[in-house]
Coordinates of C-alpha atoms (C1' of nucleotides) in Angstrom, one line a residue:
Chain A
X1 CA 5.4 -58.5 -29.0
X2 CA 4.8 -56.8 -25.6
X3 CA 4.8 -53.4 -24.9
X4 CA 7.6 -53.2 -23.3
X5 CA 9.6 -55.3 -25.7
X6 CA 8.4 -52.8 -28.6
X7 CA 9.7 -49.8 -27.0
X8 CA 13.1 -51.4 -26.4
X9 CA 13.3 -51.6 -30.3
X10 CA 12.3 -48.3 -30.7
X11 CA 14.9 -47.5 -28.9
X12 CA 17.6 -49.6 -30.3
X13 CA 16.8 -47.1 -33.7
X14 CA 18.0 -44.1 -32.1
X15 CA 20.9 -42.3 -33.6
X16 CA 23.2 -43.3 -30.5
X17 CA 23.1 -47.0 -30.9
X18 CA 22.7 -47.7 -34.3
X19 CA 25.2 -50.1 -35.8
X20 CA 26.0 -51.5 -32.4
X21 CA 26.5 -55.1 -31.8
X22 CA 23.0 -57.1 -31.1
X23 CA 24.8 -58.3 -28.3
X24 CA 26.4 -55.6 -27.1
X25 CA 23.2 -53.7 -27.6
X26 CA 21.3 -55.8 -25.5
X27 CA 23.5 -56.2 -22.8
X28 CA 23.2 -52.5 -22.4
X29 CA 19.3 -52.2 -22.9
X30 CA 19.2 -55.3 -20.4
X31 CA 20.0 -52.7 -17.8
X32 CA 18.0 -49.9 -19.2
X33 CA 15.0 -48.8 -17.1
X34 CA 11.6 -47.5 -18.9
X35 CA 9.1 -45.2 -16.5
X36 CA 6.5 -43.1 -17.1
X37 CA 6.7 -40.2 -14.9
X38 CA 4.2 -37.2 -14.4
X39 CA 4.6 -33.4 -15.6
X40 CA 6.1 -31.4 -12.5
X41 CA 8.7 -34.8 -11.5
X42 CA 11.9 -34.0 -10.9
X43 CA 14.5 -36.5 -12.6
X44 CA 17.5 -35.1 -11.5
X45 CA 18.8 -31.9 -9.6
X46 CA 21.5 -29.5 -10.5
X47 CA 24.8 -30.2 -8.2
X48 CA 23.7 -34.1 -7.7
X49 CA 25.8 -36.8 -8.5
X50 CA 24.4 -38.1 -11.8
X51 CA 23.7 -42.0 -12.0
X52 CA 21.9 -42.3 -14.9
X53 CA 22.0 -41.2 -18.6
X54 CA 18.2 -40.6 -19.6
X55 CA 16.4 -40.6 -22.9
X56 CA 13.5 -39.4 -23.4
X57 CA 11.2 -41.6 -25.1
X58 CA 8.0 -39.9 -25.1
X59 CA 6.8 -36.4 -23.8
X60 CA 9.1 -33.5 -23.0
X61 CA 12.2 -32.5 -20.2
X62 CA 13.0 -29.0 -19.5
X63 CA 16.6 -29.2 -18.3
X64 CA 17.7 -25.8 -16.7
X65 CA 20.0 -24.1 -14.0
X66 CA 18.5 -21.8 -11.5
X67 CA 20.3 -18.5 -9.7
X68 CA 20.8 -17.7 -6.2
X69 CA 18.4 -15.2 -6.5
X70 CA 15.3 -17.8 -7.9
X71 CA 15.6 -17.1 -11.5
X72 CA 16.2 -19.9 -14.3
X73 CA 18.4 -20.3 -17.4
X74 CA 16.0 -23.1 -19.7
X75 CA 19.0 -24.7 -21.6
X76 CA 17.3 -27.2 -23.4
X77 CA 14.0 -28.6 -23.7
X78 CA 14.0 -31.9 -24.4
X79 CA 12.0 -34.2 -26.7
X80 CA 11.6 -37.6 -28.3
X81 CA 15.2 -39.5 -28.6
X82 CA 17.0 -37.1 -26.8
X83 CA 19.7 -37.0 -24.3
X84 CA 20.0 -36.0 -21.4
X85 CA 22.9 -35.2 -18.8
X86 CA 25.7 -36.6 -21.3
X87 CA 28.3 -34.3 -20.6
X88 CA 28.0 -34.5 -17.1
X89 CA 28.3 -38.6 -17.2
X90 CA 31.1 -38.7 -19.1
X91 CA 33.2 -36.2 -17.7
X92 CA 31.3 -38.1 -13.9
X93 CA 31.0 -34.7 -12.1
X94 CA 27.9 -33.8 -10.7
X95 CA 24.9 -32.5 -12.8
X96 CA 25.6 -29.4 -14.1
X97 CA 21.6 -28.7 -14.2
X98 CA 18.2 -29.6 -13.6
X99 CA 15.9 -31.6 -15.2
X100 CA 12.0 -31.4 -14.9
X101 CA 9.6 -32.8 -17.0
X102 CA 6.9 -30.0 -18.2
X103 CA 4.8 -32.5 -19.7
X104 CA 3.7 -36.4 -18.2
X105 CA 6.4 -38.8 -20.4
X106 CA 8.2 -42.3 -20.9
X107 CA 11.5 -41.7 -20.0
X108 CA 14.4 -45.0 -20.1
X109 CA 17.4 -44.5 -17.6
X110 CA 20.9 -46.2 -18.0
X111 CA 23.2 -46.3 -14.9
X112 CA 26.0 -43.4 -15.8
X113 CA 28.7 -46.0 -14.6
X114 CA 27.9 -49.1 -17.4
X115 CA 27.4 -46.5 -20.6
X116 CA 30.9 -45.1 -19.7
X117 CA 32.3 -48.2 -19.4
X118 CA 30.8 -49.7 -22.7
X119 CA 32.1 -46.4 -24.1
X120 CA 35.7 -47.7 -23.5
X121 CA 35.0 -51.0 -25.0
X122 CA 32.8 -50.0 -27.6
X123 CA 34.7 -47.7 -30.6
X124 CA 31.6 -47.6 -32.7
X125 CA 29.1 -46.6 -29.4
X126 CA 32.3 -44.1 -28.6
X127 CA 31.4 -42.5 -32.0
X128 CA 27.8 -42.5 -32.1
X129 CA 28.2 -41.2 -28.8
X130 CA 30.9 -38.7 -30.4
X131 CA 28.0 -37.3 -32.8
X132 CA 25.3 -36.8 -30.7
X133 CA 27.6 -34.5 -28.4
X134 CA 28.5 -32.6 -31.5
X135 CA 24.7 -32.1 -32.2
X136 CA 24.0 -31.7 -28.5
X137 CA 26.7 -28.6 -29.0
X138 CA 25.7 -27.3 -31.7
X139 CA 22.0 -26.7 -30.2
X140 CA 23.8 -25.1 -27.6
X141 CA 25.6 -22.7 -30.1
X142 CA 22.3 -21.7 -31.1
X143 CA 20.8 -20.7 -28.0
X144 CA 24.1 -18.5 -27.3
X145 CA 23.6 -17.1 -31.0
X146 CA 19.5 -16.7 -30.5
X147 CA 19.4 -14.9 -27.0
X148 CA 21.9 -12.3 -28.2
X149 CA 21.5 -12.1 -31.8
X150 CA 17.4 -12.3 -32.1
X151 CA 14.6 -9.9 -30.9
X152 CA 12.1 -11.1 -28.8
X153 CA 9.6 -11.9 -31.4
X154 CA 12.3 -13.1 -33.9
X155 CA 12.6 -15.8 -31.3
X156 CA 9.5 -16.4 -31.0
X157 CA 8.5 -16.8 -35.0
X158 CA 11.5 -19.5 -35.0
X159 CA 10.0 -21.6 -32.0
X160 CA 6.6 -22.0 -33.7
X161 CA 8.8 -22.3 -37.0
X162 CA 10.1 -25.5 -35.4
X163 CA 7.3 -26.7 -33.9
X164 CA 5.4 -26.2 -37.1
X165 CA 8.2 -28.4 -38.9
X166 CA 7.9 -31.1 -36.2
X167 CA 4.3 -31.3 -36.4
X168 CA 3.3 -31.7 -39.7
X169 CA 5.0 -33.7 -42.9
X170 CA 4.0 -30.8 -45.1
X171 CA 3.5 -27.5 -43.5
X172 CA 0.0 -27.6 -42.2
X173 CA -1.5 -24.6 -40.8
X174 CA -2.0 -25.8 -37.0
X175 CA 0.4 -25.9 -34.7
X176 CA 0.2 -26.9 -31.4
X177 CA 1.8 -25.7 -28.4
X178 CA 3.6 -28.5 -26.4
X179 CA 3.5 -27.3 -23.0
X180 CA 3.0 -24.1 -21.2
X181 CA 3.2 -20.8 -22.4
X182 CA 5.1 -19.6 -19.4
X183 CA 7.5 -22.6 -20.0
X184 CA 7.8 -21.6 -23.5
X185 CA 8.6 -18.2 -22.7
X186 CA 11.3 -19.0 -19.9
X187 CA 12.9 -21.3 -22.7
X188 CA 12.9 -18.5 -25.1
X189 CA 14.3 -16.2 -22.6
X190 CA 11.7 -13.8 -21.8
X191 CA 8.5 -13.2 -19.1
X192 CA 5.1 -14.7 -19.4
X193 CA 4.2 -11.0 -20.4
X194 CA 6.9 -10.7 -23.4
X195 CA 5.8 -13.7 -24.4
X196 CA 2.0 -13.3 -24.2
X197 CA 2.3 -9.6 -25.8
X198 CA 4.4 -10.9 -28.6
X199 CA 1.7 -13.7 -29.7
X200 CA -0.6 -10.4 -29.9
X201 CA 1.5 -9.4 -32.5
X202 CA 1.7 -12.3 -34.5
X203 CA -2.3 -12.5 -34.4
X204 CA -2.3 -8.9 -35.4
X205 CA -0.2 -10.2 -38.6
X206 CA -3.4 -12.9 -39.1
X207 CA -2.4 -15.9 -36.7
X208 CA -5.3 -17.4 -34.6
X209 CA -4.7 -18.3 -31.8
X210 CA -6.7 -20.0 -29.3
X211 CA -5.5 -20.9 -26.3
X212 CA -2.5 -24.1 -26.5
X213 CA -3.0 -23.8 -30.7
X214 CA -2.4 -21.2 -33.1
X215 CA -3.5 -21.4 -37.1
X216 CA -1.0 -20.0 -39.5
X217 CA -2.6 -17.4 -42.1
X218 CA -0.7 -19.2 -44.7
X219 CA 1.3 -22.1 -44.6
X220 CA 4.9 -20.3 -44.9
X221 CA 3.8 -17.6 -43.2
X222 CA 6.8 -18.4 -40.8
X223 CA 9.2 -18.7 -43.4
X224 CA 11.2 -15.7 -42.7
X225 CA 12.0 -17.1 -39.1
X226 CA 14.0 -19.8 -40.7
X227 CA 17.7 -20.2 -39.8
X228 CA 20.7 -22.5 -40.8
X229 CA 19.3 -24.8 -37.9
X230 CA 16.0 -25.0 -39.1
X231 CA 17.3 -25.0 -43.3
X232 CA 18.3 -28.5 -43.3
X233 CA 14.5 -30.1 -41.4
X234 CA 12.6 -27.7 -44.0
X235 CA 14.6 -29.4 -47.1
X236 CA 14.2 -33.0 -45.7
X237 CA 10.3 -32.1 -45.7
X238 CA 10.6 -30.5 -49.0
X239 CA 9.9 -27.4 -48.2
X240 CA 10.4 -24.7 -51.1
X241 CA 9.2 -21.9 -49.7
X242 CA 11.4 -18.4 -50.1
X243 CA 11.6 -15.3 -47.8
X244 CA 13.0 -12.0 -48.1
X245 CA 15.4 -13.3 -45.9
X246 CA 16.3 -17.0 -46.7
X247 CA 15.4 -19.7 -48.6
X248 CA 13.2 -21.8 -46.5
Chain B
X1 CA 65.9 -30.5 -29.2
X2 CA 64.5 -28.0 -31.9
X3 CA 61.6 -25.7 -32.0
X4 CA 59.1 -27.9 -34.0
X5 CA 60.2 -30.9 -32.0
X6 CA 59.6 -29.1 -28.8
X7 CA 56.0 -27.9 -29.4
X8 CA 55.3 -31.0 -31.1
X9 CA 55.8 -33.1 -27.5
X10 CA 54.0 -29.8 -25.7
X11 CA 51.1 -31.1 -28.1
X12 CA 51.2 -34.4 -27.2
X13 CA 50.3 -33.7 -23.6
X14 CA 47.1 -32.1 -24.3
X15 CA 44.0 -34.0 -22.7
X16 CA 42.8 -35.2 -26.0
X17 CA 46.2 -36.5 -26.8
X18 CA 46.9 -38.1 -23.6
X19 CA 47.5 -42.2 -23.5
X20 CA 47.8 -42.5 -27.2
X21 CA 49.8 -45.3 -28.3
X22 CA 53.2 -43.5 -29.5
X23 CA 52.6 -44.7 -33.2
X24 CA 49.1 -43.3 -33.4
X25 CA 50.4 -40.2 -31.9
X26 CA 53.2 -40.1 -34.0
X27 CA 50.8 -41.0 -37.5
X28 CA 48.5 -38.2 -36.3
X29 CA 51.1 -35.6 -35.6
X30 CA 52.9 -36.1 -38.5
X31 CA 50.2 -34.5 -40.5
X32 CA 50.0 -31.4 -38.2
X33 CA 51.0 -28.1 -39.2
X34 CA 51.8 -25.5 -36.7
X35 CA 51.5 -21.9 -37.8
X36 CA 52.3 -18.3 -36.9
X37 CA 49.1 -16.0 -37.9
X38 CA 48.9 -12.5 -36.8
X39 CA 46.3 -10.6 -35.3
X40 CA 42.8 -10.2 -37.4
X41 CA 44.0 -13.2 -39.7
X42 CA 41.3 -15.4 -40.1
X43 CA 41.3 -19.3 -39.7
X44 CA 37.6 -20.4 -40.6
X45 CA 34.5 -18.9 -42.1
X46 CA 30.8 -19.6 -41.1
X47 CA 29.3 -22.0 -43.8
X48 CA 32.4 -22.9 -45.3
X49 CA 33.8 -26.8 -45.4
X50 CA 35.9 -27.3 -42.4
X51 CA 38.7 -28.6 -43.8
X52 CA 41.0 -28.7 -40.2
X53 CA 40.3 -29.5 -36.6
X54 CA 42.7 -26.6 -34.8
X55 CA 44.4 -26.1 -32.0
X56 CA 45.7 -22.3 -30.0
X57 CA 48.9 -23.4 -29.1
X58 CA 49.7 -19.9 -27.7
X59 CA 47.4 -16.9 -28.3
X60 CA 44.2 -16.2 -28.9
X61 CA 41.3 -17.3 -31.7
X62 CA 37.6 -15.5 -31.1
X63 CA 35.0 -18.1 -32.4
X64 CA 32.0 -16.0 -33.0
X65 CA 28.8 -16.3 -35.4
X66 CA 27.5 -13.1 -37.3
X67 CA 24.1 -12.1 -38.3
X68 CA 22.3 -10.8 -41.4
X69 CA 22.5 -7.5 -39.7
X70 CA 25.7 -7.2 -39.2
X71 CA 26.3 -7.6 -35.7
X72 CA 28.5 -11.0 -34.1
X73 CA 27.4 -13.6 -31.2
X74 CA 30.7 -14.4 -29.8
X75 CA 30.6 -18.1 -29.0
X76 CA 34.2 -18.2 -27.6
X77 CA 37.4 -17.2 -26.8
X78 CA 39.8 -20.2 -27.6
X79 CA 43.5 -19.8 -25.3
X80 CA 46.3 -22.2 -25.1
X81 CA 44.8 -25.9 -25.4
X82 CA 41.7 -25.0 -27.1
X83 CA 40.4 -27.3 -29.5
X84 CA 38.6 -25.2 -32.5
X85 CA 35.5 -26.9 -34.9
X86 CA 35.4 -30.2 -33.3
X87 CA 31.3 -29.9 -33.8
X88 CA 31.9 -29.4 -37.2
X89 CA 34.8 -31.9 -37.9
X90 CA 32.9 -34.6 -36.2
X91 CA 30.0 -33.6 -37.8
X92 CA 31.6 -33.0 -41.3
X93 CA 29.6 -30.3 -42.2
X94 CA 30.1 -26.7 -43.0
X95 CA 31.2 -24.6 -40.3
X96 CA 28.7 -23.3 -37.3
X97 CA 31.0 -20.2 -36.7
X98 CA 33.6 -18.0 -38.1
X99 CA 36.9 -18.1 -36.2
X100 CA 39.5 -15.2 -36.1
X101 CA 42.5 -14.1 -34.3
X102 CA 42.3 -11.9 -31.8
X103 CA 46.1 -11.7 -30.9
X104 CA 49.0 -13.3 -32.4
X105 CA 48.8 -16.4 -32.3
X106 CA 50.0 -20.0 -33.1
X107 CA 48.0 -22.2 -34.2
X108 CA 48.5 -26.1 -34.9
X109 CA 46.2 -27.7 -37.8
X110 CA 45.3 -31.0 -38.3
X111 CA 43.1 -32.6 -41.6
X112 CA 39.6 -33.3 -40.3
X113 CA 39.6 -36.4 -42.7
X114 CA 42.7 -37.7 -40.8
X115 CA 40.9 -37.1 -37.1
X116 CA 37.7 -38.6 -38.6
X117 CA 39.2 -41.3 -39.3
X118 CA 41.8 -42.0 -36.3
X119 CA 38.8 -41.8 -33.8
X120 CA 37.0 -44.6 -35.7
X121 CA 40.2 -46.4 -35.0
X122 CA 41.3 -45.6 -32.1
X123 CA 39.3 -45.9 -29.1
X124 CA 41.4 -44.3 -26.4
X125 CA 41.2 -41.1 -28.9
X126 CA 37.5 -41.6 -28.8
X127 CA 37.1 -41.3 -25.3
X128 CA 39.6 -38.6 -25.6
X129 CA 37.2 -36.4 -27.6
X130 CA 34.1 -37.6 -25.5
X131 CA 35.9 -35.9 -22.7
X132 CA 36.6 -32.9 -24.9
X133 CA 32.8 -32.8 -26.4
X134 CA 31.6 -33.0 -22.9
X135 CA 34.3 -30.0 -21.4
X136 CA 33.1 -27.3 -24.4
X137 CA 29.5 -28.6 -23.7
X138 CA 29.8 -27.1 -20.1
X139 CA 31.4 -23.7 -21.5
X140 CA 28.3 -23.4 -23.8
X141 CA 26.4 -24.3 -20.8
X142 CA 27.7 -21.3 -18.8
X143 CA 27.8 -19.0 -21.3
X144 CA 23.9 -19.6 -21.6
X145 CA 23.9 -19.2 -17.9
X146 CA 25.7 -16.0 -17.6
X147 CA 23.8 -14.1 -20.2
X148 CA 20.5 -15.3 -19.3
X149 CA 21.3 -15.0 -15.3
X150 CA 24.0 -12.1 -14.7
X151 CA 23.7 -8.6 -15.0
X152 CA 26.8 -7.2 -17.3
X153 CA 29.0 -6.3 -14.0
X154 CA 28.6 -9.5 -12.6
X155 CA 29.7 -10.7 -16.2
X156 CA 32.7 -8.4 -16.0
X157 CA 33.6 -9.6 -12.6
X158 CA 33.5 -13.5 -13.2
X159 CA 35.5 -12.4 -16.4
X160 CA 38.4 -10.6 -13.9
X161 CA 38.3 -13.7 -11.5
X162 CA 38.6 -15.6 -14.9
X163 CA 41.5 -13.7 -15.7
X164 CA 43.1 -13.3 -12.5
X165 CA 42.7 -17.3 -11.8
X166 CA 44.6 -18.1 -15.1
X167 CA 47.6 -15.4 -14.5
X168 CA 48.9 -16.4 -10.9
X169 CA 49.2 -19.3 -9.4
X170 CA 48.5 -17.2 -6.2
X171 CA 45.9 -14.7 -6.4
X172 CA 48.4 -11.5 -7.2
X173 CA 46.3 -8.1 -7.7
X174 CA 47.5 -7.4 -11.3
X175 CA 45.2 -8.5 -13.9
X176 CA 46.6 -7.9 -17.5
X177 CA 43.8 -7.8 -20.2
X178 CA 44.8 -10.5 -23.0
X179 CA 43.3 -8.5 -26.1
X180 CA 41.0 -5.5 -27.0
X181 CA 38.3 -4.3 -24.5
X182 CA 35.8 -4.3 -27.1
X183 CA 36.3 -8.0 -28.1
X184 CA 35.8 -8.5 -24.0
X185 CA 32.9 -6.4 -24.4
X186 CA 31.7 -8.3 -27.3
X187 CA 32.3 -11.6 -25.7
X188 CA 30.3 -11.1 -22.4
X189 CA 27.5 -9.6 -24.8
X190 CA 27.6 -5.7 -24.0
X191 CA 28.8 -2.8 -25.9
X192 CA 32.0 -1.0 -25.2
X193 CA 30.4 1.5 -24.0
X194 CA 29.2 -0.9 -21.4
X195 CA 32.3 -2.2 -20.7
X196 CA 34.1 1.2 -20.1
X197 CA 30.8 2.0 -17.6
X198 CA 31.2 -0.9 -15.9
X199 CA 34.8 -0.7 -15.3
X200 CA 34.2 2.6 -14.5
X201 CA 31.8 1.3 -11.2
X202 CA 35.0 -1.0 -10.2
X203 CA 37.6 2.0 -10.3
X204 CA 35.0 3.4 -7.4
X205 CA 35.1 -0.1 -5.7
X206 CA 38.7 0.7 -5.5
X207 CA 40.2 -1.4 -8.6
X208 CA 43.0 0.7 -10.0
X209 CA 42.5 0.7 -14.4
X210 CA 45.5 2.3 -16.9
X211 CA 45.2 0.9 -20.2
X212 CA 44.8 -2.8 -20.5
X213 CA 45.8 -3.2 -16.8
X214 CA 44.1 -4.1 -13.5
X215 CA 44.6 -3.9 -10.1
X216 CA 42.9 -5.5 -7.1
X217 CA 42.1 -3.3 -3.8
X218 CA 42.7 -6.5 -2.7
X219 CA 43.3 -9.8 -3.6
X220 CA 39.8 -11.7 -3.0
X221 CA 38.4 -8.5 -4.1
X222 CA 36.5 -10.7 -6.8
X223 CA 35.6 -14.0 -5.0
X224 CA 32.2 -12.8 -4.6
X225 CA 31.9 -13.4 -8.3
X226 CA 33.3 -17.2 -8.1
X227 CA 30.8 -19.7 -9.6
X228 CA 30.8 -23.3 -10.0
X229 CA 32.9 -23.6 -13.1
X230 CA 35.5 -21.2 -11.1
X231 CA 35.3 -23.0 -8.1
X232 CA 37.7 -26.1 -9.1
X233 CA 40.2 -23.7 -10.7
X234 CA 40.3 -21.9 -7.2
X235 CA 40.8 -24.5 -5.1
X236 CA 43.1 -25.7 -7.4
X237 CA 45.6 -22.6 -6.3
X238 CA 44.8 -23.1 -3.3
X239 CA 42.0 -20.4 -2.8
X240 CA 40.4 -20.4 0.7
X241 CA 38.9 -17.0 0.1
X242 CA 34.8 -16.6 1.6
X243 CA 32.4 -14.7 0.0
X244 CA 29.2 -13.6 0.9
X245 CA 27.8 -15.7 -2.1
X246 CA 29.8 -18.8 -2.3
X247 CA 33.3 -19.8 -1.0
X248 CA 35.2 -19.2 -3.5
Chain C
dG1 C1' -22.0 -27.6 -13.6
dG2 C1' -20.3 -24.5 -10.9
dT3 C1' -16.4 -23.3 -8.0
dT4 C1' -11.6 -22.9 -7.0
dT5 C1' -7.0 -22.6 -8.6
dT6 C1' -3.7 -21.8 -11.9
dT7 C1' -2.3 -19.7 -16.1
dT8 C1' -2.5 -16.1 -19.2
dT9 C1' -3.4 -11.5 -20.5
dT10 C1' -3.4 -6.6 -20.0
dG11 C1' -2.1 -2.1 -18.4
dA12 C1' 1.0 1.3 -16.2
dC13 C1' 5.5 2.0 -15.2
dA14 C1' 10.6 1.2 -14.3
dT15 C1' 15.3 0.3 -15.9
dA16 C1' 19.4 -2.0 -17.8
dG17 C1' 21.7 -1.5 -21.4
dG18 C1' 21.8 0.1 -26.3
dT19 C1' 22.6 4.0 -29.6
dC20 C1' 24.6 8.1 -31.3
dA21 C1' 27.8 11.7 -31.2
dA22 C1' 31.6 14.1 -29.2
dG23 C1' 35.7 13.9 -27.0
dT24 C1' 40.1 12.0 -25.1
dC25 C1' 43.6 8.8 -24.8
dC26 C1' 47.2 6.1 -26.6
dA27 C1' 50.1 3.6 -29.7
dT28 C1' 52.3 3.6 -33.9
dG29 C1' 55.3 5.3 -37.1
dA30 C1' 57.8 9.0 -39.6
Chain D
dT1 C1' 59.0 14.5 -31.0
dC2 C1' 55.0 15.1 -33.1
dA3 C1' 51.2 13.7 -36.0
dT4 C1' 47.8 10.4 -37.1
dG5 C1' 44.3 7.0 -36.6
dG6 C1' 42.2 3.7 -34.0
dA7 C1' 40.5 2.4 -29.4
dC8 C1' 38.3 3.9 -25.5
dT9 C1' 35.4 6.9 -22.7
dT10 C1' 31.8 10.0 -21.7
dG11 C1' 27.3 12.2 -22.0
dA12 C1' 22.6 12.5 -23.5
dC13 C1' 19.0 10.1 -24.9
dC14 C1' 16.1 5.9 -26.4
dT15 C1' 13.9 1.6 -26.3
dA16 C1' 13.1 -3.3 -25.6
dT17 C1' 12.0 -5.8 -22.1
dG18 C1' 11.3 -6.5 -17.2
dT19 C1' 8.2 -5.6 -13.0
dC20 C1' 4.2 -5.3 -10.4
dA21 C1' -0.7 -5.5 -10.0
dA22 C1' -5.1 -6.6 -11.4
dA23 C1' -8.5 -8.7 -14.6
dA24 C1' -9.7 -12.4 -17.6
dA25 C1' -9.5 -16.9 -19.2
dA26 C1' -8.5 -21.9 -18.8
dA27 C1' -8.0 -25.8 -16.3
dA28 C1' -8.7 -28.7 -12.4
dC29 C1' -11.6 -30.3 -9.0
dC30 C1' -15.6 -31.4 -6.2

DNA sequence: GGTTTTTTTTGACATAGGTCAAGTCCATGA
DNA sequence: TCATGGACTTGACCTATGTCAAAAAAAACC
């Protein structure tokens, strides 16, 4: 099996197209583009017309809306199997954001036009695609909650919560920063400074941290970051750790 | 014609509704339940099983998330033709938010079990909710913009354009605030004490204020805070107003 | 390997908006 | 009509986070 052919079936796993039709499947994968672009690419640019959906297969897409006066909201930061630009291909206005990629990745592109027409034909694709919008919304919700309910370093204890979940199986000390810190910090709403002073903190509380990594003084020692988001990936990882504040 | 029967065909011309079959329609409606609730009442709780995808058929219903310490994210403010929970219901699983009246209102309820199921069915309804998903997806969207990007009277005024938009089909100067100034405050993320200040800055730009009413100097006093997701809504009426920022 | 460039950190300072505590206004209801 | 309680406003003050500038650390490049 080539390369090529391997990542197709990859694909065919994710959440949006499982139970389809082999053939339906394929005819829509037959149209599906695979690239590998470089950090700092441009995939598509708020206000544009939008002419593909994208997923990212491997690496990571900030997607983001800028101000007038140069400033940027970070809405999402994508990762493996997700979606981009779905709302705006399905309603077929133009991109409501931008979408950069903050680290080199394989990204697949299918033209906006056949995925809303297979939507039509296709009830089960209609649902799949019905669920990932829900989940797609319910990230969304989260940010809204975060930015007004959370302090700065509340936010940033539940960002290297998740990452720590994503990284390891079972709650290893290391975790890894995935892109840049200022990148991090415009995703979690606050300056390269807030940011940078708020890691002082946590290495005042024991974490080492050396430049892209940082090493947990214990393995829950993020625990009290969890949230209702997070409750359900620490569970699935068996994760019994308490807090004061939560179960974790 | 009665009552029921009347609202029940107002219903039925809601975008998510719109080129059923008359059957499906019909099936669907049958099981709806349209309810008076008064002010404070409240529909859904945070965490609890969402047992009903809802509708604001006239009034308002505040969707809003609380936190540990007390204090509420408001997520939105659902008016006439608002579709409540569909995350959740599509989802099936517990509620993200809590959801509460914040003026009489009524309120049409339909079993998430019996939508679940239709949409499997039924893939006009499908698409129906794709379009849906895709609308609150952009509201999210915005709200993550504003709070990240605007400065709290530059929330207040794309909140009065809001406002002014939806009352007259023609730009009028009279504003009328649709419920409390602290749940505005609390939805554009300030205190009321922020609020009142702010307000306070647009009596001295000239807007008159007596209790829950507003009045334009003029009446593209508020174009210059017209956005994107405004801008169809005021071109829709027929807007043709300039700002410095945008055309509004 | 050393030099340039970019990213991150640190410090000093500014400020939008929050908090707390009185007032004042207004609607409701007797 | 007045009394009462809740909603709103105002003032004084506070604080988390932003801003700006410079140093330090990493990363990229020759």
């Amino acid at each position: 099996m080539n390369t090529e052919t391997k990542i197709l079936k990859d694909i065919a796993t994710l959440p949006v197209f499982s139970d389809l039709g082999t053939k339906e499947l394929d005819g829509l994968l037959s149209l599906a583009q695979v690239r590998n672009y470089k950090k700092g690419k441009t995939l598509f640019r708020q206000g544009e017309e939008v002419t593909n959906l994208y997923f990212v297969i491997d690496g990571w897409v900030k997607v983001y809306k800028g101000s007038n006066s140069g400033d940027e909201a970070i809405l999402q930061i994508c990762g493996d199997g997700d979606i981009l630009m779905a709302p705006s291909v399905f309603l077929d206005i133009p991109a409501l954001a931008s979408g950069q990629l903050v680290q080199d990745s394989k990204v697949l592109s299918l033209p906006a036009a056949a995925i809303r027409k297979e939507v039509t034909l296709n009830g089960k694709l209609a649902v799949n695609i019905i669920h990932s919008l829900s989940v797609y919304s319910q990230e969304l919700i989260q940010k809204i909650e975060h930015s007004q309910l959370m302090t700065a370093a509340e936010r940033v204890g539940w960002f290297l919560l998740k990452l720590s979940i994503q990284q390891s199986q079972g709650m290893q000390a290391v975790i890894k920063l995935p892109f840049d810190k200022s990148t991090i910090a415009a995703y979690l709403d606050m300056t390269p400074e807030t940011f940078s002073r708020t890691l002082k903190q946590f290495k005042a509380k024991g974490f080492q941290i050396k430049s892209g990594t940082i090493v947990k003084p214990m393995p829950n020692a993020l625990c009290g970051f969890c949230d209702e988001g997070l409750a359900l990936e620490c569970a699935a990882i068996n994760c019994t750790m308490k807090t004061g504040r939560k179960t974790c």
